[in-house]
CSV table of C-alpha atoms in Angstrom, one decimal:
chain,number,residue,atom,x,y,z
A,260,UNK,CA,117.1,107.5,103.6
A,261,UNK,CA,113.3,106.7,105.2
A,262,UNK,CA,113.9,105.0,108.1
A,263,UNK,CA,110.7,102.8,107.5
A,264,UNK,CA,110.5,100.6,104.3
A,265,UNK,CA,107.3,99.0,102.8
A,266,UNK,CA,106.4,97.0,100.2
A,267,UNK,CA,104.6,96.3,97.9
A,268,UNK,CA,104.0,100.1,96.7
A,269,UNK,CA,101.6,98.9,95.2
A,270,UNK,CA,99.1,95.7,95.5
A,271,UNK,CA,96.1,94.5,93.7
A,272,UNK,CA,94.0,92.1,93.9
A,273,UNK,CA,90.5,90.1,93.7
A,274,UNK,CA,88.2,90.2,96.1
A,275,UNK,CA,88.4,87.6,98.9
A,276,UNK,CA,92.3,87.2,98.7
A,277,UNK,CA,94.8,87.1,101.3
A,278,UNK,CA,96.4,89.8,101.8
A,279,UNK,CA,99.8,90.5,103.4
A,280,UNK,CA,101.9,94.1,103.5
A,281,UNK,CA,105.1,94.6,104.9
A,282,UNK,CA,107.1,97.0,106.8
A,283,UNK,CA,110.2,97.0,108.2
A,284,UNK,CA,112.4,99.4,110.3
A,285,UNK,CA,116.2,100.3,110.6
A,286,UNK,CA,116.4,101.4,113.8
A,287,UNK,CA,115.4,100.4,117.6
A,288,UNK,CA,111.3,101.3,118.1
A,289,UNK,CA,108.9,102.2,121.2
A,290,UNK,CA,106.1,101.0,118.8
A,291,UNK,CA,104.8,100.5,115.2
A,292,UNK,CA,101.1,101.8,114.1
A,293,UNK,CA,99.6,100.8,111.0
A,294,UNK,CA,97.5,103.5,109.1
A,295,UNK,CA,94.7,103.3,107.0
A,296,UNK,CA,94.3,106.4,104.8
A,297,UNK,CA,91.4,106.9,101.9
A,298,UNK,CA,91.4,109.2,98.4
A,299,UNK,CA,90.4,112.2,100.9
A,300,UNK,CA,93.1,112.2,102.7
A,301,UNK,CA,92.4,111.5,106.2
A,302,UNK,CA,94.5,109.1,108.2
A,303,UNK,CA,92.6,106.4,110.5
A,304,UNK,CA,94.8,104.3,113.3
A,305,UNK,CA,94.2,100.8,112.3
A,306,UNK,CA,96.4,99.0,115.4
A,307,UNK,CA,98.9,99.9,117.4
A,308,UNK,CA,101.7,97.7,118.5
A,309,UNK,CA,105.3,96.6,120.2
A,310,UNK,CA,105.0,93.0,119.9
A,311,UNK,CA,103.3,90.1,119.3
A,312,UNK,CA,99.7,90.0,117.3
A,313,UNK,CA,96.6,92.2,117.1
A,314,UNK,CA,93.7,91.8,115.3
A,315,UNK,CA,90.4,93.6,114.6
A,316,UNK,CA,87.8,92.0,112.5
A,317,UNK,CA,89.4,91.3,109.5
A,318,UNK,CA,92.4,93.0,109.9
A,319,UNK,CA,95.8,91.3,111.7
A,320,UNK,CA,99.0,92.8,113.1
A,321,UNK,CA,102.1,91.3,113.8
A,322,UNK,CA,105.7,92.6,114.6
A,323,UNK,CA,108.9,90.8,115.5
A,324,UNK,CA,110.8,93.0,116.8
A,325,UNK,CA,114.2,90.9,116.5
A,326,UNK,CA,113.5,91.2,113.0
A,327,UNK,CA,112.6,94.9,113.1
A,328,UNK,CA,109.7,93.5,110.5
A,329,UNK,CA,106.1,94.0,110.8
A,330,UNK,CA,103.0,92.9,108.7
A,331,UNK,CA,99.5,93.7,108.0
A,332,UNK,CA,97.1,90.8,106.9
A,333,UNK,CA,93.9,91.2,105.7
A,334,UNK,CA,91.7,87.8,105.2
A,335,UNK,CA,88.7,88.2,102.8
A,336,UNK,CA,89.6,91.0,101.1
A,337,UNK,CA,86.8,93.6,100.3
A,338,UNK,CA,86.8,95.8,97.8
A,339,UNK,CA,86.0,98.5,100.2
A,340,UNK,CA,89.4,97.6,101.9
A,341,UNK,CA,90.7,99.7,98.7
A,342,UNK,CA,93.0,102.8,100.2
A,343,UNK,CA,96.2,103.8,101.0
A,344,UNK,CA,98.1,101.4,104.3
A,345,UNK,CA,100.6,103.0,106.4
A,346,UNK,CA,103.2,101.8,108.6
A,347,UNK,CA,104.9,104.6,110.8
A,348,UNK,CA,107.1,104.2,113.5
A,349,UNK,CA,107.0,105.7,116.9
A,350,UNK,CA,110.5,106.3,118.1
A,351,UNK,CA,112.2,106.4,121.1
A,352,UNK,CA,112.6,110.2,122.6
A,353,UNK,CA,111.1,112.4,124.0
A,354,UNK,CA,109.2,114.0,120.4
A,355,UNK,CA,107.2,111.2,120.5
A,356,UNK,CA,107.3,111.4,116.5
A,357,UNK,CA,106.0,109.2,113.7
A,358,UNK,CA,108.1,108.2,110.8
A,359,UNK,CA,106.0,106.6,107.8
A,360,UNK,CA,106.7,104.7,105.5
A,361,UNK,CA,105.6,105.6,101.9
A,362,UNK,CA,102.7,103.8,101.8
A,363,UNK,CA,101.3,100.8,100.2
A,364,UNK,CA,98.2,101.5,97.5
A,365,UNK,CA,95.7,98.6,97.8
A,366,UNK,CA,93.4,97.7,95.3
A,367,UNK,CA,90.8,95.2,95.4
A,368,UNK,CA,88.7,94.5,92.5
A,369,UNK,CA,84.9,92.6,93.0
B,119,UNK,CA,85.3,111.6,113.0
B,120,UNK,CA,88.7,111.4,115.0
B,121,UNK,CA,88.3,114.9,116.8
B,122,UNK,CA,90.9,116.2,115.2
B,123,UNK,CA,89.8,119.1,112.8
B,124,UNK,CA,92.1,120.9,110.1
B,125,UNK,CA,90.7,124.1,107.9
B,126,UNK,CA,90.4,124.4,105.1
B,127,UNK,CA,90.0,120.9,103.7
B,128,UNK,CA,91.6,122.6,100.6
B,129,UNK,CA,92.9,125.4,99.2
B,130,UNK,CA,94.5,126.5,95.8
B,131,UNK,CA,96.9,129.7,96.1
B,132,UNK,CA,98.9,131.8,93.6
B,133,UNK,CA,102.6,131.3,94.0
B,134,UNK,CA,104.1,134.2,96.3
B,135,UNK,CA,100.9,134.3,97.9
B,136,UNK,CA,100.5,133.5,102.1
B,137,UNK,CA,97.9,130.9,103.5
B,138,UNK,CA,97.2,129.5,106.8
B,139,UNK,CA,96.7,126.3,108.1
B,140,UNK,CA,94.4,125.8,111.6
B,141,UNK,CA,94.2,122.4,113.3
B,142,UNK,CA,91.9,121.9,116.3
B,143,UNK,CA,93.4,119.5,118.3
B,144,UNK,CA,91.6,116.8,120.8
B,145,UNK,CA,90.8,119.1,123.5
B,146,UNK,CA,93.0,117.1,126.2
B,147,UNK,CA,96.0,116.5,124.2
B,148,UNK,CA,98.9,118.9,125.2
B,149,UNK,CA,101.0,117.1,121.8
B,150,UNK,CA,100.1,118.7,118.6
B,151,UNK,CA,101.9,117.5,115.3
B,152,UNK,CA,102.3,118.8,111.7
B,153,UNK,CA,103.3,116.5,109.5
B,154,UNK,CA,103.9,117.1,105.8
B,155,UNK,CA,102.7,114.7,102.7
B,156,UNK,CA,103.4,114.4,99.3
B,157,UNK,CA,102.0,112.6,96.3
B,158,UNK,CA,102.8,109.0,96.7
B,159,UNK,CA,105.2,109.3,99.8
B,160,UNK,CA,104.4,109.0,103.0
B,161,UNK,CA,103.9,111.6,105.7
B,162,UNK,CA,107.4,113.9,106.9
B,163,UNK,CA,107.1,115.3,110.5
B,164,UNK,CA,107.4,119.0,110.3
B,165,UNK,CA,107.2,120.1,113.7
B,166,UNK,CA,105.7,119.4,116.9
B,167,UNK,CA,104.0,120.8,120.0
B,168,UNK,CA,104.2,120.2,123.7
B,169,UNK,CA,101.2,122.7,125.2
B,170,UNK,CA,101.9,126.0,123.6
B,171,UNK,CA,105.3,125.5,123.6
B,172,UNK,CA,107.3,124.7,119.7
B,173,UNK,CA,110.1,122.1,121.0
B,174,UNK,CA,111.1,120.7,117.4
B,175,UNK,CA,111.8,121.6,114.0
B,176,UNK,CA,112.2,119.8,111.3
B,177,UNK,CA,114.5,120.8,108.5
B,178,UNK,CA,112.0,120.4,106.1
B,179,UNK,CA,110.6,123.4,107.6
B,180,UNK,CA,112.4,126.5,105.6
B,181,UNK,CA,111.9,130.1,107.3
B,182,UNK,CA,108.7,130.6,104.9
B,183,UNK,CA,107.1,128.3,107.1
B,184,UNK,CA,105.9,129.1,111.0
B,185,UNK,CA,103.7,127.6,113.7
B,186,UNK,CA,102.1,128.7,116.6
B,187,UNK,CA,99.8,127.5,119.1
B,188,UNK,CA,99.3,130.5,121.3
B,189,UNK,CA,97.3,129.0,124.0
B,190,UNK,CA,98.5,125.2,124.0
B,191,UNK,CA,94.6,124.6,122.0
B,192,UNK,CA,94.7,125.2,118.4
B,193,UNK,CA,97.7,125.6,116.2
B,194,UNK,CA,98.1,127.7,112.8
B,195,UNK,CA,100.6,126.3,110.2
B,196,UNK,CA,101.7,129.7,107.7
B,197,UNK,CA,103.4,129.6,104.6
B,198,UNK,CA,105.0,132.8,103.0
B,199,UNK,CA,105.6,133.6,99.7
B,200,UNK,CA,104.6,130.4,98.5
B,201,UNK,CA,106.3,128.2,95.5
B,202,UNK,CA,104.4,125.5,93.7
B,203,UNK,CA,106.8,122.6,95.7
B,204,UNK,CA,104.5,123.6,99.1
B,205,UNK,CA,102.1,121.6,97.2
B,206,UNK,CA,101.1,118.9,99.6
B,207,UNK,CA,98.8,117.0,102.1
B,208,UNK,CA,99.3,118.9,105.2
B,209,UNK,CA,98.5,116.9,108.2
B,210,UNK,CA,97.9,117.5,112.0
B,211,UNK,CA,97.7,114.7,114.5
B,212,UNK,CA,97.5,115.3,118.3
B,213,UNK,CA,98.5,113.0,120.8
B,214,UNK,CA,98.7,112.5,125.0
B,215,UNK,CA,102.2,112.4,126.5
B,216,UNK,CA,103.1,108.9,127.1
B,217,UNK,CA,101.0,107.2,124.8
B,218,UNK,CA,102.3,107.0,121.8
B,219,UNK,CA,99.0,107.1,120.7
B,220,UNK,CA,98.4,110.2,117.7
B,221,UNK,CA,94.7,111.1,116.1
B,222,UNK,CA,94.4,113.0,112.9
B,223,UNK,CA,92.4,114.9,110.8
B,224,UNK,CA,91.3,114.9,107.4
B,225,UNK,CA,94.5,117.2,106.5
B,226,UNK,CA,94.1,120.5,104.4
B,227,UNK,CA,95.3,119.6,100.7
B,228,UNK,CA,97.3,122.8,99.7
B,229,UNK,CA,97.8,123.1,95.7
B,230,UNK,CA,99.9,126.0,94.6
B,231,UNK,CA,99.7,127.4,90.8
């Protein structure tokens, strides 16, 4: 069983929405990264956090890590925002590995 | 551009046939990842690097499969006699010790037939 649970699969909407995608975790964490990845593949580090809020341009971060929950907003949705978002978890140990979630396929129409 | 580099970008194999995987790491990170990814499922670590030395495995990682990375730089990623299930994203990420912190690159999209 994945570790690290997200939802929506999958989420569409109009341009200049709200949008929220969640993430939540089973197990004690070091940290949680949200990851941005596009049709070709690659995989771009969108934030990085243990607790509290982050936010970068249009993007915010939150985790409460009571709730083992975290979410990624994005305010004024663009369709360029279209791709792939990531949540993985960096656990303790010393591997220093990530476990992903399965991803959450955004679509943002004009 | 991370500074993470993996070649090829993509590469379609006969079943049974052998490819290799290179990832070019940031050049001061001693952490090197592979992480494995299938259509619509997130990424599944593989196996990881601390300098050259291979200090996990996972068990997704059947005896057809071995990494190296000889000098603690680059690391290769070979498959053996390979079935069309190796069909996946494979991904490299390299990281610092300590920071939790992992880069990746554009992953080489293997498709077996």
């Amino acid at each position: 069983k994945n570790e690290v649970e997200q939802s929506p699969q999958n989420l569409t909407a109009q341009e200049g929405e709200f949008i929220t995608i969640n993430c939540s975790y089973s197990v004690g964490i070091s940290a949680l990264h949200w990851l941005q990845q596009h049709p070709g593949g690659g995989i771009v580090s969108l934030f990085m956090l243990s607790s509290g809020k982050k936010k970068h341009g249009r993007l915010i971060a939150t985790i409460n890590i009571q709730e083992k929950h975290s979410s990624l907003h994005i305010t004024a949705s663009h369709p360029r925002d279209s791709a792939v978002y990531i949540c993985a978890a960096l656990y303790r140990g010393g591997a220093q590995k990530l476990v992903f979630g399965q991803g959450t396929r955004l679509t943002i129409n004009p | 551009d991370t500074g993470v580099s993996q070649n090829p970008r993509h590469k379609i194999t006969k079943r049974g046939q052998n490819v290799t995987f290179r990832c070019d790491p940031i050049s001061e990170h001693n952490r090197l990842y592979w992480y494995r990814q299938t259509l619509g499922q997130g990424p599944e670590f593989l196996t990881y690097f601390q300098n050259e030395a291979q200090l996990e495995k996972s068990r997704l990682l059947s005896d057809r499969f071995s990494a190296e990375r000889p000098k603690g730089s680059f690391s290769t990623l070979e498959i053996q006699r390979t079935e069309q299930g190796d069909s996946a994203m494979y991904l490299c990420a390299s990281s610092l010790v300590g920071t939790g912190v992992a880069f990746f690159g554009q992953g080489t999209r293997l498709t077996v037939v």
